[in-house]
């Protein structure tokens, strides 16, 4: 730690600890466990993850998405076992995240479609809001999913507790109103303190408080391993889904923050850090945690300079929990629900959703299906739908290949044209390909290449510039196309071939690189290798034409003149 950065990091740590009090309480309540466990998370997670995090200003804390996934994962557990189950869930999810990091899978998060992730996060935000309506109005709604619970609430408006509604609306007004002012950093804390004081002064016993839901332990729990008999296939599957959610969100957070010392951010190392944070949280009676957008932004805003800001936030939270444990039990549950609703509304990015909707039909399907799945299915199931949909969209994009014919202009440049369906005889056709040439893309190229059928000595120059490696499917397609060209006396030239691709072609031994196929290496000058291939192909055709007339005259001479 540098002494020059200590004051800023200490201030950032203190502010994050203060913000973590309402956020931690609300997240644990959302997960369906004692709200104080959210405070334990705010101690263990930053202390466990911040020392090894790559994005130095990324704050690992409770998040609404992780809390919602965790809550749904343990909802079927009996109330007395739910806390142990969520601790175990955090540890298993942390182990998955650590494995993701060790296997260097951070870069794979980029393959999750932005439309899918936006739809999922929008669905999570709506589910979060719907889940908190019941505690906001003091009525225990029932339903198979959040939509069903909303219908049950609407049908029982007359059973709402008016005092609870007043407390909830007051907290909503304070959190959302102050959030637009210079006091935004303190808005959540004020939204808890003012309703708490109101309930105490007015003596509103009908308003449920944290201590009415769960007893508040004194001091700190000792690190302990949860009950292993709670391990099940369902819990492991939920932990994997939770790890995916945390990973994708965490990568998104870490990639948006530059390190003050200029060091590059390693997404895989950040996954490892979040894994360590979750294991530490589970061992210290905490809930799952991940990279927090809001608290990371707070670190940046107050000028934090190193990962010590995250470490010190855990230290400050430890001090807070030890000094004022009794105050936590007095917080109204309606106020916590209000904070979660404000967080959910803030997570709804309607502008981004409209932008995605206007992009393409595939993007509309992606965001709609994932959003709907999140509303009607469990979050782990919705994650599965989102991952599957991302794979389908990625595979579909792999077959999005464009084939163009390049025509040489008098000034030496090339113009793009639609390729002919059939190759012309004794001419050179230059083919340019855009898009991936793996698997389906290679087959799409096979369909789009001009047919040599009926042509005489056609030549094709296929540009492969920018391809650092090719797959077995493309090699098979090229081999088959070269055979078709050879059958009519033609040739295939591959231009712009990188060294690694040339080595691949030689190792396979499928293409006849000595007779039918010619490889023209890439150069540092764009279009140079294609021009070389075109010149070589034209020269070969010229030599072929020069030989043909003599053979033709000999064949047509009368027998007596031979």
Coordinates of C-alpha atoms in Angstrom, one line a residue:
X1 CA 0.0 0.0 0.0
X2 CA 1.3 3.4 -0.9
X3 CA 0.9 6.1 1.8
X4 CA 0.0 8.6 -0.9
X5 CA -3.1 6.6 -1.9
X6 CA -4.1 5.6 1.6
X7 CA -6.4 8.6 2.3
X8 CA -8.4 8.2 -0.9
X9 CA -8.6 4.4 -0.5
X10 CA -9.7 4.7 3.2
X11 CA -12.4 7.2 2.3
X12 CA -13.7 5.0 -0.6
X13 CA -13.7 2.0 1.7
X14 CA -15.7 3.8 4.4
X15 CA -18.3 5.1 1.9
X16 CA -18.7 1.7 0.4
X17 CA -19.1 0.1 3.8
X18 CA -21.8 2.7 4.6
X19 CA -23.6 2.0 1.3
X20 CA -23.2 -1.8 1.9
X21 CA -25.3 -1.6 5.1
X22 CA -28.7 -1.0 3.3
X23 CA -27.6 -2.9 0.2
X24 CA -26.5 -6.0 2.2
X25 CA -29.6 -6.0 4.4
X26 CA -31.9 -5.7 1.4
X27 CA -30.0 -8.3 -0.7
X28 CA -30.2 -10.9 2.1
X29 CA -33.9 -10.2 2.6
X30 CA -34.4 -10.7 -1.1
X31 CA -32.6 -14.0 -0.9
X32 CA -35.0 -15.1 1.9
X33 CA -32.6 -15.3 4.8
X34 CA -31.7 -13.2 7.8
X35 CA -30.8 -9.7 6.6
X36 CA -27.7 -9.6 8.8
X37 CA -26.1 -12.3 6.6
X38 CA -25.9 -9.5 4.0
X39 CA -23.6 -7.6 6.3
X40 CA -21.4 -10.6 6.9
X41 CA -21.1 -10.8 3.1
X42 CA -20.0 -7.2 3.0
X43 CA -17.1 -8.2 5.4
X44 CA -16.0 -11.5 3.9
X45 CA -16.4 -10.9 0.2
X46 CA -14.2 -7.8 -0.2
X47 CA -11.6 -9.2 2.2
X48 CA -11.6 -12.5 0.3
X49 CA -11.6 -11.2 -3.2
X50 CA -10.1 -7.7 -3.3
X51 CA -6.5 -8.8 -2.6
X52 CA -6.3 -10.8 -5.8
X53 CA -8.7 -8.9 -8.1
X54 CA -7.2 -7.7 -11.4
X55 CA -9.6 -4.7 -11.9
X56 CA -8.3 -2.9 -8.9
X57 CA -11.3 -0.7 -8.3
X58 CA -13.9 -3.4 -8.8
X59 CA -15.9 -3.7 -5.6
X60 CA -17.1 -7.3 -4.8
X61 CA -20.4 -7.0 -2.8
X62 CA -23.9 -8.2 -2.6
X63 CA -25.9 -7.8 -5.9
X64 CA -29.6 -8.0 -6.5
X65 CA -29.1 -10.5 -9.4
X66 CA -27.0 -12.9 -7.3
X67 CA -29.4 -12.6 -4.4
X68 CA -32.4 -13.3 -6.5
X69 CA -30.8 -16.4 -8.1
X70 CA -29.7 -17.6 -4.6
X71 CA -33.2 -17.0 -3.2
X72 CA -34.9 -19.0 -5.8
X73 CA -32.3 -21.8 -5.5
X74 CA -33.0 -22.3 -1.8
X75 CA -36.7 -21.4 -1.8
X76 CA -37.8 -25.0 -1.5
X77 CA -35.7 -25.7 1.6
X78 CA -37.3 -25.7 5.0
X79 CA -37.0 -22.3 6.8
X80 CA -34.6 -23.8 9.4
X81 CA -32.2 -25.1 6.7
X82 CA -32.4 -22.3 4.2
X83 CA -29.5 -20.3 5.7
X84 CA -27.2 -23.3 5.7
X85 CA -28.2 -24.0 2.1
X86 CA -27.4 -20.5 0.9
X87 CA -24.0 -20.6 2.6
X88 CA -23.3 -23.8 0.8
X89 CA -24.6 -22.4 -2.4
X90 CA -22.1 -19.5 -2.1
X91 CA -19.2 -21.8 -1.6
X92 CA -20.1 -24.1 -4.5
X93 CA -20.7 -21.1 -6.8
X94 CA -17.3 -19.7 -5.6
X95 CA -15.6 -23.0 -6.5
X96 CA -17.2 -22.9 -10.0
X97 CA -16.0 -19.3 -10.4
X98 CA -12.5 -20.3 -9.3
X99 CA -12.4 -23.1 -11.9
X100 CA -13.6 -20.6 -14.6
X101 CA -10.8 -18.4 -13.7
X102 CA -8.1 -21.1 -13.5
X103 CA -9.2 -22.4 -16.9
X104 CA -9.0 -18.8 -18.3
X105 CA -12.6 -18.8 -19.3
X106 CA -13.0 -15.0 -18.7
X107 CA -12.9 -14.4 -22.5
X108 CA -15.8 -16.7 -23.0
X109 CA -18.2 -14.2 -21.4
X110 CA -18.0 -12.2 -24.7
X111 CA -19.8 -15.0 -26.4
X112 CA -23.0 -14.4 -24.4
X113 CA -25.2 -12.3 -26.7
X114 CA -25.7 -8.7 -25.5
X115 CA -29.4 -9.0 -26.4
X116 CA -29.7 -12.2 -24.3
X117 CA -27.9 -10.6 -21.3
X118 CA -30.0 -7.4 -21.6
X119 CA -33.2 -9.5 -21.7
X120 CA -32.1 -11.6 -18.7
X121 CA -31.1 -8.5 -16.6
X122 CA -34.3 -6.8 -17.5
X123 CA -36.2 -9.9 -16.5
X124 CA -34.3 -10.1 -13.2
X125 CA -35.1 -6.5 -12.5
X126 CA -38.8 -7.0 -13.1
X127 CA -38.8 -10.2 -11.0
X128 CA -37.0 -8.3 -8.2
X129 CA -39.6 -5.5 -8.3
X130 CA -42.5 -7.9 -8.3
X131 CA -41.0 -10.0 -5.4
X132 CA -40.7 -6.9 -3.2
X133 CA -44.3 -5.6 -3.7
X134 CA -45.6 -8.0 -1.0
X135 CA -43.3 -6.8 1.8
X136 CA -43.8 -3.2 0.6
X137 CA -47.5 -3.4 1.3
X138 CA -47.5 -5.8 4.3
X139 CA -49.4 -8.7 2.6
X140 CA -48.0 -12.2 2.0
X141 CA -48.9 -12.8 -1.6
X142 CA -49.0 -16.3 -3.1
X143 CA -48.4 -17.5 -6.6
X144 CA -46.4 -20.0 -8.7
X145 CA -44.2 -17.2 -10.1
X146 CA -43.8 -13.5 -9.7
X147 CA -46.6 -12.8 -12.2
X148 CA -49.0 -15.0 -10.2
X149 CA -48.0 -13.2 -7.0
X150 CA -48.8 -9.9 -8.6
X151 CA -52.2 -11.1 -9.6
X152 CA -52.8 -12.3 -6.0
X153 CA -51.8 -8.9 -4.7
X154 CA -54.1 -7.0 -7.0
X155 CA -57.0 -9.3 -5.9
X156 CA -56.3 -8.5 -2.2
X157 CA -55.8 -4.7 -2.2
X158 CA -58.2 -4.4 0.7
X159 CA -55.9 -6.5 2.9
X160 CA -52.8 -4.3 2.6
X161 CA -51.4 -2.9 5.9
X162 CA -51.8 0.9 5.5
X163 CA -49.0 1.8 7.9
X164 CA -46.6 -0.6 6.1
X165 CA -47.6 1.1 2.8
X166 CA -46.8 4.5 4.3
X167 CA -43.4 3.3 5.4
X168 CA -42.7 1.7 2.1
X169 CA -43.8 4.7 0.0
X170 CA -41.7 7.0 2.2
X171 CA -38.6 4.9 1.7
X172 CA -39.3 4.8 -2.0
X173 CA -39.6 8.5 -2.2
X174 CA -36.4 9.1 -0.2
X175 CA -34.3 6.6 -2.1
X176 CA -35.4 7.7 -5.5
X177 CA -35.7 11.4 -4.8
X178 CA -32.3 11.8 -3.1
X179 CA -30.8 9.5 -5.7
X180 CA -31.1 12.4 -8.2
X181 CA -29.3 14.9 -6.0
X182 CA -25.8 15.4 -4.6
X183 CA -26.8 13.2 -1.7
X184 CA -27.2 10.2 -3.9
X185 CA -24.4 8.4 -2.1
X186 CA -26.3 8.6 1.2
X187 CA -29.8 8.1 -0.3
X188 CA -30.1 4.4 0.7
X189 CA -29.0 5.0 4.2
X190 CA -31.4 7.9 4.7
X191 CA -34.2 5.8 3.2
X192 CA -33.6 3.3 6.0
X193 CA -33.0 5.7 8.9
X194 CA -36.0 7.9 8.4
X195 CA -38.7 5.1 8.2
X196 CA -37.0 3.3 11.1
X197 CA -37.3 6.4 13.3
X198 CA -40.9 6.9 12.1
X199 CA -41.9 3.4 13.1
X200 CA -40.2 3.7 16.5
X201 CA -41.7 7.1 17.3
X202 CA -45.2 6.3 16.1
X203 CA -45.2 2.9 17.7
X204 CA -46.5 1.1 14.6
X205 CA -46.4 -2.5 15.7
X206 CA -48.1 -3.8 12.6
X207 CA -45.0 -2.8 10.5
X208 CA -42.7 -5.8 10.4
X209 CA -39.1 -5.2 11.3
X210 CA -36.0 -7.2 10.6
X211 CA -36.0 -8.6 14.1
X212 CA -39.6 -9.9 13.6
X213 CA -38.3 -12.0 10.7
X214 CA -35.0 -13.3 12.1
X215 CA -33.1 -12.9 15.4
X216 CA -30.1 -10.7 15.1
X217 CA -26.9 -12.4 16.3
X218 CA -24.5 -10.5 18.5
X219 CA -20.9 -10.3 17.3
X220 CA -19.5 -12.3 14.4
X221 CA -19.9 -15.9 13.5
X222 CA -16.8 -18.1 13.4
X223 CA -15.8 -19.4 10.0
X224 CA -17.5 -22.8 9.5
X225 CA -18.3 -25.3 6.7
X226 CA -22.0 -25.6 6.1
X227 CA -23.8 -28.9 6.3
X228 CA -22.6 -31.1 3.4
X229 CA -25.7 -33.3 3.5
X230 CA -27.5 -30.4 1.8
X231 CA -25.5 -31.0 -1.4
X232 CA -27.8 -32.2 -4.2
X233 CA -27.9 -32.2 -8.0
X234 CA -30.3 -29.3 -7.8
X235 CA -28.1 -27.2 -5.6
X236 CA -25.0 -27.9 -7.8
X237 CA -27.0 -26.9 -10.9
X238 CA -28.2 -23.7 -9.3
X239 CA -24.7 -22.9 -8.1
X240 CA -23.5 -23.3 -11.7
X241 CA -26.2 -21.0 -13.0
X242 CA -25.4 -18.5 -10.2
X243 CA -21.7 -18.7 -11.1
X244 CA -22.6 -17.9 -14.8
X245 CA -24.6 -14.9 -13.7
X246 CA -21.9 -13.6 -11.4
X247 CA -19.2 -14.2 -14.1
X248 CA -21.0 -12.4 -16.9
X249 CA -21.9 -9.4 -14.7
X250 CA -18.4 -9.4 -13.2
X251 CA -16.7 -9.4 -16.5
X252 CA -18.9 -6.5 -17.6
X253 CA -18.0 -4.5 -14.5
X254 CA -14.2 -5.2 -14.7
X255 CA -14.0 -4.4 -18.4
X256 CA -15.5 -0.9 -17.9
X257 CA -12.9 0.2 -15.3
X258 CA -9.3 1.1 -16.1
X259 CA -6.7 0.5 -13.5
X260 CA -5.1 3.6 -12.0
X261 CA -1.6 2.2 -12.5
X262 CA -2.3 1.4 -16.2
X263 CA -2.0 -2.4 -15.8
X264 CA -4.3 -4.4 -18.1
X265 CA -7.4 -6.0 -16.7
X266 CA -7.4 -9.8 -16.6
X267 CA -11.0 -11.0 -16.7
X268 CA -10.0 -14.6 -15.8
X269 CA -8.2 -13.4 -12.7
X270 CA -11.3 -11.4 -11.7
X271 CA -13.3 -14.6 -11.9
X272 CA -10.8 -16.3 -9.6
X273 CA -11.2 -13.3 -7.2
X274 CA -14.9 -13.5 -7.2
X275 CA -14.7 -17.2 -6.5
X276 CA -12.5 -16.6 -3.5
X277 CA -14.9 -13.9 -2.3
X278 CA -17.9 -16.3 -2.5
X279 CA -16.0 -19.1 -0.7
X280 CA -15.1 -16.7 2.1
X281 CA -18.6 -15.4 2.2
X282 CA -20.1 -18.8 2.5
X283 CA -17.7 -19.8 5.3
X284 CA -18.6 -16.7 7.3
X285 CA -22.4 -17.1 7.0
X286 CA -22.7 -14.8 4.0
X287 CA -24.7 -14.9 0.8
X288 CA -23.4 -15.0 -2.8
X289 CA -21.6 -11.8 -4.0
X290 CA -20.2 -10.5 -7.3
X291 CA -18.8 -7.4 -9.0
X292 CA -21.1 -4.5 -8.1
X293 CA -21.8 -1.8 -10.7
X294 CA -22.9 0.8 -8.2
X295 CA -20.1 0.4 -5.6
X296 CA -17.4 0.1 -8.3
X297 CA -18.7 3.4 -9.7
X298 CA -18.5 4.8 -6.2
X299 CA -14.8 3.8 -5.9
X300 CA -14.1 5.6 -9.2
X301 CA -16.2 8.7 -8.2
X302 CA -14.4 9.3 -4.9
X303 CA -10.9 8.7 -6.4
X304 CA -9.9 5.3 -5.1
X305 CA -6.4 4.4 -6.3
X306 CA -5.9 0.7 -5.5
X307 CA -7.5 -2.6 -4.5
X308 CA -7.0 -1.4 -0.9
X309 CA -10.3 0.5 -1.2
X310 CA -12.1 -2.9 -1.4
X311 CA -10.1 -4.4 1.4
X312 CA -10.7 -1.4 3.7
X313 CA -14.5 -1.5 2.9
X314 CA -14.5 -5.0 4.5
X315 CA -12.6 -3.7 7.5
X316 CA -15.0 -0.7 8.0
X317 CA -18.0 -3.0 7.7
X318 CA -16.5 -5.2 10.4
X319 CA -16.3 -2.2 12.7
X320 CA -19.9 -1.2 11.9
X321 CA -21.2 -4.7 12.6
X322 CA -19.4 -4.9 15.9
X323 CA -20.5 -1.5 17.1
X324 CA -24.1 -1.3 16.1
X325 CA -25.6 -4.8 15.7
X326 CA -28.8 -4.0 17.6
X327 CA -29.9 -1.2 15.2
X328 CA -30.2 -3.7 12.3
X329 CA -33.2 -5.4 13.9
X330 CA -35.2 -2.2 14.0
X331 CA -35.2 -1.6 10.2
X332 CA -38.6 -2.0 8.7
X333 CA -38.9 -4.8 6.0
X334 CA -40.9 -2.4 3.9
X335 CA -37.9 0.0 3.7
X336 CA -35.6 -2.8 2.6
X337 CA -38.2 -3.8 -0.1
X338 CA -38.3 -0.2 -1.3
X339 CA -34.5 -0.2 -1.7
X340 CA -34.7 -3.3 -3.8
X341 CA -37.5 -1.8 -6.0
X342 CA -35.4 1.3 -6.6
X343 CA -32.4 -0.9 -7.5
X344 CA -34.7 -2.9 -9.9
X345 CA -36.0 0.2 -11.5
X346 CA -32.4 1.5 -12.0
X347 CA -31.4 -1.8 -13.6
X348 CA -34.2 -1.4 -16.3
X349 CA -32.3 0.1 -19.2
X350 CA -35.2 0.9 -21.6
X351 CA -33.0 2.9 -23.9
X352 CA -30.7 -0.1 -24.5
X353 CA -33.7 -2.4 -24.9
X354 CA -35.2 -0.1 -27.6
X355 CA -31.8 0.0 -29.3
X356 CA -31.5 -3.8 -29.4
X357 CA -35.2 -4.1 -30.6
X358 CA -34.3 -1.9 -33.6
X359 CA -31.2 -3.9 -34.5
X360 CA -32.6 -7.0 -36.1
X361 CA -35.2 -9.7 -35.9
X362 CA -32.7 -12.1 -34.2
X363 CA -32.0 -9.5 -31.5
X364 CA -35.7 -9.1 -30.9
X365 CA -36.2 -12.8 -30.5
X366 CA -33.2 -13.0 -28.2
X367 CA -34.3 -10.3 -25.8
X368 CA -37.9 -11.3 -25.8
X369 CA -37.4 -15.0 -25.2
X370 CA -34.8 -14.4 -22.4
X371 CA -37.0 -11.8 -20.7
X372 CA -40.1 -14.0 -20.8
X373 CA -38.1 -17.0 -19.6
X374 CA -36.9 -15.0 -16.6
X375 CA -40.4 -14.0 -15.7
X376 CA -42.1 -17.5 -15.8
X377 CA -39.2 -19.8 -15.1
X378 CA -36.7 -20.0 -12.2
X379 CA -33.7 -17.8 -12.7
X380 CA -31.3 -20.9 -13.1
X381 CA -33.6 -22.2 -15.8
X382 CA -33.7 -18.8 -17.4
X383 CA -29.9 -18.7 -17.4
X384 CA -29.9 -22.1 -19.2
X385 CA -32.3 -20.7 -21.8
X386 CA -30.1 -17.6 -22.2
X387 CA -26.9 -19.7 -22.6
X388 CA -28.6 -22.0 -25.1
X389 CA -30.0 -19.1 -27.0
X390 CA -26.5 -17.4 -27.1
X391 CA -25.1 -20.7 -28.6
X392 CA -27.8 -20.8 -31.2
X393 CA -27.3 -17.2 -32.2
X394 CA -23.5 -17.7 -32.3
X395 CA -23.9 -20.8 -34.5
X396 CA -26.3 -18.8 -36.8
X397 CA -23.8 -16.0 -37.1
X398 CA -21.1 -18.6 -38.1
X399 CA -23.1 -19.3 -41.2
X400 CA -23.5 -15.6 -42.1
X401 CA -21.0 -15.7 -45.0
X402 CA -20.9 -13.2 -47.9
X403 CA -19.1 -14.1 -51.1
X404 CA -18.2 -11.4 -53.7
X405 CA -16.3 -11.5 -57.0
X406 CA -13.4 -8.9 -57.2
X407 CA -12.9 -7.3 -60.6
X408 CA -9.6 -5.6 -61.4
X409 CA -10.0 -1.9 -62.3
X410 CA -7.6 -0.1 -64.7
X411 CA -6.0 1.8 -61.8
X412 CA -5.1 -1.5 -60.1
X413 CA -7.9 -1.4 -57.5
X414 CA -10.6 -4.0 -57.1
X415 CA -14.4 -3.6 -57.4
X416 CA -16.9 -5.9 -55.7
X417 CA -19.5 -7.7 -57.8
X418 CA -22.0 -10.5 -57.3
X419 CA -20.1 -13.7 -58.2
X420 CA -21.4 -15.6 -61.3
X421 CA -23.3 -18.8 -60.7
X422 CA -21.0 -20.6 -63.2
X423 CA -17.3 -19.9 -63.9
X424 CA -16.4 -18.5 -67.3
X425 CA -13.9 -20.5 -69.4
X426 CA -10.3 -19.6 -69.5
X427 CA -10.8 -16.6 -67.2
X428 CA -9.6 -15.8 -63.7
X429 CA -12.3 -15.2 -61.1
X430 CA -11.2 -13.6 -57.9
X431 CA -13.5 -14.5 -54.9
X432 CA -13.5 -12.5 -51.7
X433 CA -15.2 -14.0 -48.6
X434 CA -16.5 -12.2 -45.5
X435 CA -17.5 -14.0 -42.4
X436 CA -16.5 -17.0 -40.4
X437 CA -15.4 -20.1 -42.3
X438 CA -15.8 -22.7 -39.5
X439 CA -18.4 -25.4 -39.7
X440 CA -21.6 -23.9 -41.1
X441 CA -19.7 -21.0 -42.6
X442 CA -17.5 -23.3 -44.7
X443 CA -20.7 -25.1 -46.0
X444 CA -22.2 -21.8 -46.8
X445 CA -19.1 -20.9 -48.8
X446 CA -19.3 -24.3 -50.6
X447 CA -22.9 -23.4 -51.7
X448 CA -21.9 -19.9 -52.8
X449 CA -18.7 -20.7 -54.9
X450 CA -19.3 -20.4 -58.7
X451 CA -19.7 -23.8 -60.3
X452 CA -16.9 -25.1 -62.6
X453 CA -19.4 -27.3 -64.5
X454 CA -19.3 -26.8 -68.2
X455 CA -16.3 -24.4 -68.1
X456 CA -12.9 -25.0 -69.8
X457 CA -9.8 -24.2 -67.8
X458 CA -11.4 -21.9 -65.3
X459 CA -9.2 -20.4 -62.6
X460 CA -10.4 -19.2 -59.1
X461 CA -8.4 -17.0 -56.8
X462 CA -9.8 -17.3 -53.3
X463 CA -8.7 -14.6 -50.8
X464 CA -8.0 -16.0 -47.3
X465 CA -6.4 -12.9 -45.8
X466 CA -6.9 -12.5 -42.1
X467 CA -7.5 -16.2 -41.4
X468 CA -5.1 -17.2 -38.7
X469 CA -6.3 -20.8 -38.8
X470 CA -8.9 -22.9 -40.6
X471 CA -10.9 -25.9 -39.8
X472 CA -11.2 -29.4 -41.2
X473 CA -14.6 -28.6 -42.8
X474 CA -13.1 -25.7 -44.9
X475 CA -10.1 -27.9 -45.9
X476 CA -12.6 -30.6 -47.1
X477 CA -14.6 -27.9 -49.0
X478 CA -11.4 -26.6 -50.7
X479 CA -10.3 -30.1 -51.6
X480 CA -13.6 -30.9 -53.2
X481 CA -13.7 -27.6 -55.1
X482 CA -10.1 -28.1 -56.3
X483 CA -11.1 -31.6 -57.6
X484 CA -14.0 -30.0 -59.5
X485 CA -11.7 -27.4 -61.1
X486 CA -9.1 -30.1 -62.0
X487 CA -11.8 -32.1 -63.7
X488 CA -12.3 -29.3 -66.2
X489 CA -8.6 -28.4 -66.5
X490 CA -8.7 -25.5 -64.1
X491 CA -6.8 -24.3 -61.0
X492 CA -7.4 -22.9 -57.5
X493 CA -5.2 -20.1 -56.1
X494 CA -5.3 -19.3 -52.4
X495 CA -4.1 -15.7 -51.8
X496 CA -3.3 -13.9 -48.5
X497 CA -2.5 -17.2 -46.8
X498 CA -0.9 -16.7 -43.3
X499 CA 2.1 -18.9 -42.3
X500 CA 0.0 -20.9 -39.8
X501 CA -2.7 -21.7 -42.4
X502 CA -0.1 -22.7 -44.9
X503 CA 1.4 -25.1 -42.4
X504 CA -2.1 -26.5 -41.7
X505 CA -2.7 -27.2 -45.4
X506 CA 0.6 -29.0 -45.7
X507 CA 0.1 -31.1 -42.6
X508 CA -3.3 -32.4 -43.8
X509 CA -1.9 -33.6 -47.1
X510 CA -5.4 -33.3 -48.7
X511 CA -4.9 -30.5 -51.2
X512 CA -2.6 -31.0 -54.1
X513 CA -0.3 -28.0 -53.5
X514 CA 2.0 -29.0 -56.4
X515 CA -0.4 -29.1 -59.3
X516 CA -4.0 -28.0 -58.9
X517 CA -3.7 -25.7 -55.9
X518 CA -1.3 -22.8 -55.6
X519 CA -0.7 -21.0 -52.3
X520 CA 0.3 -17.3 -52.4
X521 CA 1.5 -16.1 -49.0
X522 CA 0.2 -12.9 -47.4
X523 CA 2.3 -9.8 -47.4
X524 CA 2.1 -6.6 -45.3
X525 CA 0.6 -4.7 -48.3
X526 CA -3.2 -5.2 -48.7
X527 CA -4.1 -6.8 -52.0
X528 CA -0.6 -7.5 -53.0
X529 CA -0.8 -11.3 -52.7
X530 CA -4.1 -11.3 -54.6
X531 CA -2.5 -9.2 -57.4
X532 CA 0.3 -11.7 -57.4
X533 CA -2.1 -14.7 -57.6
X534 CA -4.0 -12.9 -60.4
X535 CA -0.8 -12.3 -62.4
X536 CA 0.3 -15.9 -61.9
X537 CA -3.1 -17.3 -62.9
X538 CA -3.2 -15.1 -66.0
X539 CA 0.3 -16.2 -67.0
X540 CA -0.7 -19.8 -66.6
X541 CA -3.8 -19.3 -68.8
X542 CA -1.6 -17.5 -71.4
X543 CA 0.7 -20.5 -71.5
X544 CA -2.2 -22.8 -71.9
X545 CA -3.6 -20.8 -74.8
X546 CA -0.2 -20.7 -76.5
X547 CA 0.0 -24.5 -76.4
X548 CA -3.6 -25.1 -77.5
X549 CA -3.5 -23.7 -81.1
X550 CA -0.5 -25.8 -82.1
X551 CA -2.2 -28.9 -80.8
X552 CA -5.4 -27.9 -82.5
X553 CA -3.7 -27.3 -86.0
X554 CA -1.9 -30.7 -85.8
X555 CA -5.1 -32.4 -85.0
X556 CA -6.9 -30.8 -87.9
X557 CA -4.2 -31.4 -90.6
X558 CA -5.0 -33.8 -93.5
X559 CA -3.4 -37.2 -93.1
X560 CA -1.3 -36.7 -96.2
X561 CA 0.4 -33.6 -94.7
X562 CA 1.5 -35.1 -91.5

